[in-house]
Amino acid sequence: MTPSDPLSLAEHPIPTLSDPDWAAIANLPIVEEGGRLHPTSLGRAGMATWPIYHALGVPGAVAECFVREPVYRGLLAASNMLPEGVGLVVLDGWRPMAVQRALFERLHTLMAERFPEYSNDRLYQKTRAFVAPPSDDPAAPSPHLTGGAVDVALCDECGLILDMGSAFDEVCSASYTDHFETHLDAEDAMLYRARRRVLFHAMASAGFVNLPSEWWHYSLGDQLWAWRTGARAAQFGPTSPYTIEQRWAASLV
């Protein structure tokens, strides 16, 4: 059982999770429950938003973090479980297809340059451990295209993001969520372990599942979530923010 007492979150180890079976995940049906995307910047105290890809200048990245309503409510619930003086920061939610493609292709290129001895299959697998392949297939979309995947971190009472032992999107073994459960030789390893435990158990208590290769990535309602929880179907397929054109079209009756 996931702990719900904020004072005990850091006392419980992060379980070792199996790597996702992406073929099985892609074959899970999606029963779209609808619902628009909501900006996480609406969140009350205890939850902040910092659209990191937009801040880093990634072309096409939006200046907001959009998520489905159950995800939004889950984030608020997780933030309420955090110890006093610790807050939740949303770094990314819904992602445009162009951004998903750019991130995957750029990392794949860098991997190929860094590891020329890798086979094409190994390069692909190493890349997808940190960036999902771009897909807007209604039956098997990239998680961030659904509004059901979110990237989060912890911050202190001043809003400064806490050091989690590796940076967001850092492609290294230390980014695996349970890394510091077994690797305690690094300086401040116990601190990083405690912070990751707090984040993991708060998010899990709110209904999210984690991508084990990324301490920051959590899902609720997408195919990864359905596979990890044993749900018969995912709740969210590919979507996009509601536009003014859609509002006008709906009102012109």
Coordinates of C-alpha atoms in Angstrom, one line a residue:
M1 CA 0.0 0.0 0.0
T2 CA 1.2 3.5 -0.8
P3 CA 1.8 5.6 2.3
S4 CA -0.5 8.7 2.6
D5 CA 1.0 10.3 5.7
P6 CA 3.3 13.1 4.5
L7 CA 5.7 12.4 7.3
S8 CA 6.1 8.8 6.3
L9 CA 6.5 9.2 2.5
A10 CA 10.3 9.3 2.7
E11 CA 10.4 6.2 4.8
H12 CA 9.0 3.8 2.2
P13 CA 11.3 2.5 -0.6
I14 CA 10.4 3.0 -4.2
P15 CA 9.5 -0.4 -5.6
T16 CA 11.5 -1.8 -8.5
L17 CA 9.2 -1.6 -11.5
S18 CA 9.5 -3.7 -14.6
D19 CA 10.4 -1.9 -17.8
P20 CA 7.3 -1.1 -19.9
D21 CA 6.2 -3.7 -22.5
W22 CA 5.7 -1.1 -25.2
A23 CA 4.2 -3.5 -27.7
A24 CA 1.6 -4.7 -25.2
I25 CA 0.9 -1.1 -24.2
A26 CA 0.3 0.0 -27.8
N27 CA -2.2 -2.9 -28.2
L28 CA -4.4 -1.8 -25.3
P29 CA -7.7 -0.2 -26.4
I30 CA -8.5 3.4 -25.7
V31 CA -12.0 4.3 -24.7
E32 CA -11.9 8.0 -24.9
E33 CA -13.6 9.6 -22.0
G34 CA -13.4 13.0 -23.5
G35 CA -12.8 16.1 -21.5
R36 CA -10.8 19.2 -22.5
L37 CA -7.3 20.0 -21.5
H38 CA -6.8 22.4 -18.5
P39 CA -3.9 24.6 -17.8
T40 CA -2.0 23.6 -14.6
S41 CA -1.2 27.3 -14.0
L42 CA -4.7 27.6 -12.5
G43 CA -3.5 25.4 -9.6
R44 CA -3.6 26.9 -6.1
A45 CA -0.8 27.3 -3.6
G46 CA 1.4 24.1 -3.4
M47 CA 1.4 23.5 -7.1
A48 CA 3.5 25.6 -9.5
T49 CA 3.9 25.5 -13.3
W50 CA 7.1 26.0 -15.3
P51 CA 6.8 25.0 -19.0
I52 CA 10.4 23.8 -19.3
Y53 CA 10.6 23.1 -23.0
H54 CA 9.2 26.6 -23.8
A55 CA 11.7 28.0 -21.3
L56 CA 14.5 26.1 -23.0
G57 CA 13.6 27.4 -26.4
V58 CA 12.4 24.2 -28.0
P59 CA 10.7 25.2 -31.2
G60 CA 6.9 24.7 -31.1
A61 CA 6.8 24.2 -27.3
V62 CA 3.8 25.9 -25.7
A63 CA 4.0 28.4 -22.8
E64 CA 1.6 26.4 -20.6
C65 CA 1.3 22.9 -19.2
F66 CA -2.1 21.4 -20.3
V67 CA -3.5 18.1 -18.8
R68 CA -6.9 16.3 -18.6
E69 CA -9.1 17.1 -15.7
P70 CA -8.5 13.9 -13.8
V71 CA -4.7 14.6 -14.1
Y72 CA -5.2 18.1 -12.9
R73 CA -7.2 17.0 -9.9
G74 CA -4.6 14.3 -9.2
L75 CA -1.8 16.8 -9.3
L76 CA -3.6 18.9 -6.7
A77 CA -4.2 15.8 -4.6
A78 CA -0.5 14.9 -4.8
S79 CA 0.6 18.4 -3.9
N80 CA -1.6 18.3 -0.8
M81 CA 0.2 15.1 0.4
L82 CA 3.7 16.7 0.4
P83 CA 5.4 17.6 3.6
E84 CA 5.3 21.2 4.8
G85 CA 7.7 23.4 2.9
V86 CA 7.7 21.2 -0.2
G87 CA 5.7 22.0 -3.3
L88 CA 5.0 20.4 -6.7
V89 CA 6.2 21.9 -10.0
V90 CA 4.6 20.8 -13.3
L91 CA 7.3 20.9 -16.0
D92 CA 5.4 19.5 -19.0
G93 CA 2.0 18.0 -19.8
W94 CA 0.3 17.9 -23.2
R95 CA 2.9 18.1 -26.0
P96 CA 2.5 19.1 -29.7
M97 CA 3.4 16.4 -32.2
A98 CA 6.1 18.6 -33.7
V99 CA 7.8 18.9 -30.3
Q100 CA 7.5 15.2 -29.7
R101 CA 9.1 14.5 -33.0
A102 CA 11.9 17.1 -32.6
L103 CA 12.8 15.8 -29.1
F104 CA 13.0 12.1 -30.2
E105 CA 14.9 12.8 -33.4
R106 CA 17.4 15.1 -31.7
L107 CA 18.1 12.7 -28.9
H108 CA 18.4 9.8 -31.3
T109 CA 20.9 11.8 -33.4
L110 CA 23.0 12.6 -30.3
M111 CA 22.9 9.0 -29.1
A112 CA 24.2 7.8 -32.6
E113 CA 27.0 10.3 -32.4
R114 CA 28.0 9.4 -28.9
F115 CA 27.6 5.6 -29.4
P116 CA 28.6 4.8 -33.0
E117 CA 29.0 1.1 -32.0
Y118 CA 25.3 0.7 -31.2
S119 CA 23.0 -1.2 -33.5
N120 CA 20.0 0.6 -34.9
D121 CA 17.8 -1.4 -32.5
R122 CA 19.9 -0.5 -29.5
L123 CA 19.9 3.2 -30.4
Y124 CA 16.2 3.1 -30.7
Q125 CA 15.7 1.4 -27.4
K126 CA 18.1 3.7 -25.6
T127 CA 16.4 6.8 -27.1
R128 CA 12.9 5.6 -26.2
A129 CA 13.9 5.1 -22.6
F130 CA 13.9 8.8 -22.3
V131 CA 11.7 10.1 -25.1
A132 CA 8.7 8.3 -26.6
P133 CA 8.7 7.8 -30.4
P134 CA 6.5 10.4 -32.1
S135 CA 3.0 9.0 -32.8
D136 CA -0.3 10.6 -33.3
D137 CA -1.9 7.2 -34.1
P138 CA -5.3 7.3 -32.4
A139 CA -4.8 3.7 -31.4
A140 CA -1.2 4.2 -30.0
P141 CA -0.3 7.8 -29.4
S142 CA 2.8 9.1 -27.7
P143 CA 1.9 9.5 -24.0
H144 CA 2.3 13.3 -23.9
L145 CA 0.0 13.8 -26.8
T146 CA -2.9 12.5 -24.7
G147 CA -2.9 15.0 -21.8
G148 CA -2.5 12.0 -19.5
A149 CA 1.3 12.2 -19.1
V150 CA 3.0 14.8 -17.0
D151 CA 6.5 15.7 -15.9
V152 CA 6.9 17.0 -12.3
A153 CA 9.5 17.9 -9.8
L154 CA 9.6 19.1 -6.2
C155 CA 10.4 22.6 -5.1
D156 CA 11.1 24.3 -1.8
E157 CA 9.0 26.9 0.0
C158 CA 10.5 29.6 -2.2
G159 CA 9.6 27.8 -5.4
L160 CA 13.1 26.7 -6.2
I161 CA 13.3 23.3 -7.8
L162 CA 15.0 20.8 -5.5
D163 CA 18.0 18.7 -6.6
M164 CA 16.7 15.1 -7.3
G165 CA 20.1 13.6 -8.0
S166 CA 19.8 14.1 -11.8
A167 CA 18.4 16.9 -13.8
F168 CA 15.1 16.7 -15.6
D169 CA 15.6 15.0 -19.0
E170 CA 19.1 14.0 -18.1
V171 CA 19.8 10.8 -20.0
C172 CA 21.8 8.7 -17.5
S173 CA 21.3 5.8 -15.1
A174 CA 20.8 8.2 -12.2
S175 CA 17.5 9.4 -13.8
Y176 CA 16.0 6.0 -13.2
T177 CA 13.4 6.5 -10.4
D178 CA 14.8 3.9 -8.0
H179 CA 18.5 4.6 -8.7
F180 CA 19.2 5.8 -5.2
E181 CA 17.5 2.8 -3.6
T182 CA 20.6 0.8 -4.4
H183 CA 23.3 3.5 -5.3
L184 CA 24.1 5.2 -2.0
D185 CA 27.8 6.0 -2.7
A186 CA 27.2 9.4 -4.3
E187 CA 27.3 12.5 -2.1
D188 CA 23.8 13.4 -0.9
A189 CA 22.5 10.1 -2.1
M190 CA 20.3 9.7 1.0
L191 CA 18.8 13.1 0.4
Y192 CA 18.0 12.3 -3.3
R193 CA 16.5 9.0 -2.3
A194 CA 14.2 10.7 0.3
R195 CA 13.1 13.3 -2.2
R196 CA 12.3 10.8 -4.9
R197 CA 10.4 8.7 -2.4
V198 CA 8.3 11.7 -1.4
L199 CA 7.5 12.5 -5.0
F200 CA 6.8 8.9 -6.0
H201 CA 4.5 8.0 -3.1
A202 CA 2.6 11.3 -3.3
M203 CA 2.0 10.8 -7.0
A204 CA 1.1 7.1 -6.6
S205 CA -1.3 7.9 -3.8
A206 CA -3.1 10.3 -6.2
G207 CA -3.5 7.5 -8.8
F208 CA -0.4 8.1 -11.0
V209 CA 2.0 5.5 -12.3
N210 CA 5.7 6.2 -13.0
L211 CA 7.9 5.6 -16.0
P212 CA 10.8 3.8 -14.2
S213 CA 13.5 5.3 -16.5
E214 CA 12.4 8.9 -15.6
W215 CA 11.9 10.0 -12.0
W216 CA 9.9 13.0 -13.3
H217 CA 7.4 11.2 -15.6
Y218 CA 4.0 10.1 -14.3
S219 CA 0.9 9.0 -16.2
L220 CA -2.8 8.8 -15.4
G221 CA -5.4 7.6 -17.9
D222 CA -3.0 6.9 -20.9
Q223 CA -2.0 3.5 -22.2
L224 CA 1.1 3.2 -19.9
W225 CA -1.2 3.8 -16.9
A226 CA -3.7 1.2 -18.1
W227 CA -0.9 -1.4 -18.6
R228 CA 0.6 -0.7 -15.2
T229 CA -2.7 -0.7 -13.3
G230 CA -4.2 -3.7 -15.2
A231 CA -7.1 -1.5 -16.5
R232 CA -8.9 -3.0 -19.5
A233 CA -8.6 0.2 -21.5
A234 CA -6.9 3.6 -21.5
Q235 CA -9.1 6.6 -21.0
F236 CA -7.3 9.2 -23.1
G237 CA -6.2 9.2 -26.8
P238 CA -4.5 12.0 -28.7
T239 CA -5.9 15.5 -28.1
S240 CA -5.1 19.2 -28.4
P241 CA -6.1 22.4 -26.6
Y242 CA -9.5 23.9 -27.3
T243 CA -9.2 26.7 -29.9
I244 CA -11.1 29.8 -30.5
E245 CA -12.1 28.4 -33.9
Q246 CA -13.7 25.4 -32.2
R247 CA -15.6 27.7 -29.8
W248 CA -16.8 29.8 -32.7
A249 CA -17.8 26.7 -34.8
A250 CA -19.7 25.3 -31.9
S251 CA -21.6 28.5 -31.3
L252 CA -22.6 29.1 -34.9
V253 CA -25.7 27.0 -35.0

